[in-house]
Coordinates of C-alpha atoms in Angstrom, one line a residue:
M1 CA 0.0 0.0 0.0
A2 CA 1.4 3.4 -1.0
K3 CA 1.8 6.2 1.5
D4 CA -1.2 8.6 1.4
Y5 CA 0.8 11.3 3.2
S6 CA 4.3 11.7 1.8
R7 CA 7.3 13.1 3.6
A8 CA 7.3 16.1 1.3
Q9 CA 3.7 16.9 2.3
R10 CA 4.6 16.6 6.0
I11 CA 7.5 18.9 5.6
G12 CA 5.4 21.3 3.7
D13 CA 2.7 21.4 6.4
Q14 CA 5.3 22.0 9.1
I15 CA 7.0 24.8 7.0
Q16 CA 3.6 26.4 6.5
R17 CA 2.9 26.5 10.2
E18 CA 6.4 27.8 11.1
L19 CA 6.5 30.4 8.3
A20 CA 3.1 31.8 9.3
Q21 CA 4.4 32.4 12.7
L22 CA 7.8 33.7 11.6
I23 CA 6.4 36.2 9.0
R24 CA 4.0 37.6 11.6
T25 CA 6.6 38.0 14.4
E26 CA 10.1 38.2 12.8
V27 CA 9.7 40.1 9.5
K28 CA 9.7 43.8 10.5
D29 CA 9.9 45.4 7.0
P30 CA 7.4 48.3 6.7
R31 CA 6.9 47.6 3.0
L32 CA 5.3 44.3 3.9
G33 CA 1.8 45.7 4.0
G34 CA -1.4 44.1 5.1
L35 CA -2.0 40.6 6.4
V36 CA 0.2 38.0 4.8
T37 CA -1.3 34.5 5.0
V38 CA 0.6 31.4 4.0
T39 CA -2.0 29.3 2.1
A40 CA 0.2 26.4 0.9
V41 CA 3.7 25.1 0.7
D42 CA 4.7 22.8 -2.1
V43 CA 8.0 21.0 -1.3
S44 CA 10.0 19.2 -4.0
R45 CA 10.5 15.5 -3.8
D46 CA 14.1 15.8 -2.6
A47 CA 13.2 18.6 -0.2
S48 CA 15.6 21.0 -1.7
H49 CA 13.1 23.6 -2.9
A50 CA 9.8 24.9 -1.6
K51 CA 7.2 27.0 -3.3
V52 CA 5.4 29.1 -0.7
F53 CA 2.0 30.4 -1.7
V54 CA 0.8 33.5 0.1
T55 CA -2.1 35.9 0.0
V56 CA -1.9 39.6 1.0
M57 CA -5.0 41.3 2.3
G58 CA -5.6 44.9 3.4
A59 CA -2.4 46.2 1.8
E60 CA -2.4 49.8 0.8
P61 CA -0.7 50.8 -2.5
Q62 CA 2.4 53.0 -1.8
E63 CA 4.0 55.4 -4.2
G64 CA 2.2 53.9 -7.3
S65 CA 3.5 50.4 -6.7
D66 CA 1.5 47.2 -6.5
P67 CA 1.3 46.1 -2.9
I68 CA 1.2 42.4 -3.8
A69 CA 4.4 42.6 -5.9
Q70 CA 6.0 44.7 -3.2
S71 CA 5.1 42.1 -0.5
L72 CA 6.4 39.2 -2.7
K73 CA 9.7 41.1 -3.2
V74 CA 10.1 41.7 0.5
L75 CA 9.4 38.0 1.3
N76 CA 11.7 36.7 -1.4
D77 CA 14.4 39.1 -0.2
A78 CA 13.9 37.8 3.4
S79 CA 13.9 34.1 2.3
G80 CA 17.4 33.5 3.5
F81 CA 16.6 34.9 6.9
L82 CA 13.4 32.9 7.1
R83 CA 15.2 29.8 5.9
M84 CA 17.7 30.2 8.7
Q85 CA 14.9 30.6 11.3
L86 CA 13.2 27.5 9.9
G87 CA 16.5 25.6 10.4
K88 CA 16.4 26.6 14.1
A89 CA 12.8 25.6 14.5
M90 CA 12.7 22.4 12.5
K91 CA 14.6 19.1 12.8
L92 CA 15.7 18.8 9.2
R93 CA 19.1 17.9 7.8
S94 CA 18.7 20.6 5.1
V95 CA 16.1 23.3 4.9
P96 CA 14.6 23.9 1.4
H97 CA 15.2 27.1 -0.5
L98 CA 12.1 29.2 -0.3
R99 CA 10.4 30.9 -3.3
F100 CA 7.3 33.0 -2.6
H101 CA 4.4 33.1 -5.0
Y102 CA 1.0 34.9 -4.9
D103 CA -1.9 32.6 -4.5
E104 CA -4.8 33.9 -6.7
S105 CA -7.3 31.2 -5.6
I106 CA -8.9 33.5 -3.0
V107 CA -9.4 36.3 -5.5
R108 CA -10.6 34.0 -8.2
G109 CA -13.0 32.3 -5.8
A110 CA -14.5 35.7 -4.9
Q111 CA -14.9 36.6 -8.6
L112 CA -16.6 33.2 -9.4
S113 CA -18.9 33.7 -6.5
A114 CA -19.9 37.1 -7.7
L115 CA -20.5 35.7 -11.2
I116 CA -22.7 33.0 -9.8
E117 CA -24.6 35.4 -7.7
R118 CA -25.2 37.7 -10.7
A119 CA -26.4 34.8 -12.8
V120 CA -28.8 33.6 -10.1
T121 CA -30.2 37.1 -9.7
E122 CA -30.7 37.6 -13.5
D123 CA -32.3 34.1 -13.7
S124 CA -34.7 34.9 -10.9
K125 CA -35.7 38.2 -12.6
H126 CA -36.2 36.3 -15.9
V127 CA -38.4 33.7 -14.2
D128 CA -40.5 36.5 -12.4
S129 CA -41.0 38.3 -15.7
D130 CA -42.1 35.1 -17.4
T131 CA -44.7 34.3 -14.7
E132 CA -46.1 37.8 -14.9
A133 CA -46.4 37.6 -18.7
K134 CA -48.4 34.4 -18.4
E135 CA -50.9 35.9 -15.9

């Protein structure tokens, strides 16, 4: 029977928990605006690299720059520091190199929900107008 929960997934889950705590408490860069949430961590099979997916909420645009891109730059610049802190917190022989990526699933989910709501509203208006026409 194959393992349902691989070592890479266990490492990714632990990295996700530790990074969420570290970003909140240790990263003091003022350019990191809003609430940064670590949504997922995808660790390579050999545990040498990890893609960290984050969302940024409540960030204010500063000086004409995109707050999401700015937050990703800050996190990618701090990846060495975060990797060192992960090494202290986790019992791993080698800590994966971290690359931060924006997770668009939250925004996309909200857009799809809005489209579904609009379609349901238009459909109910359509049904109401058809019943009035028959009467």
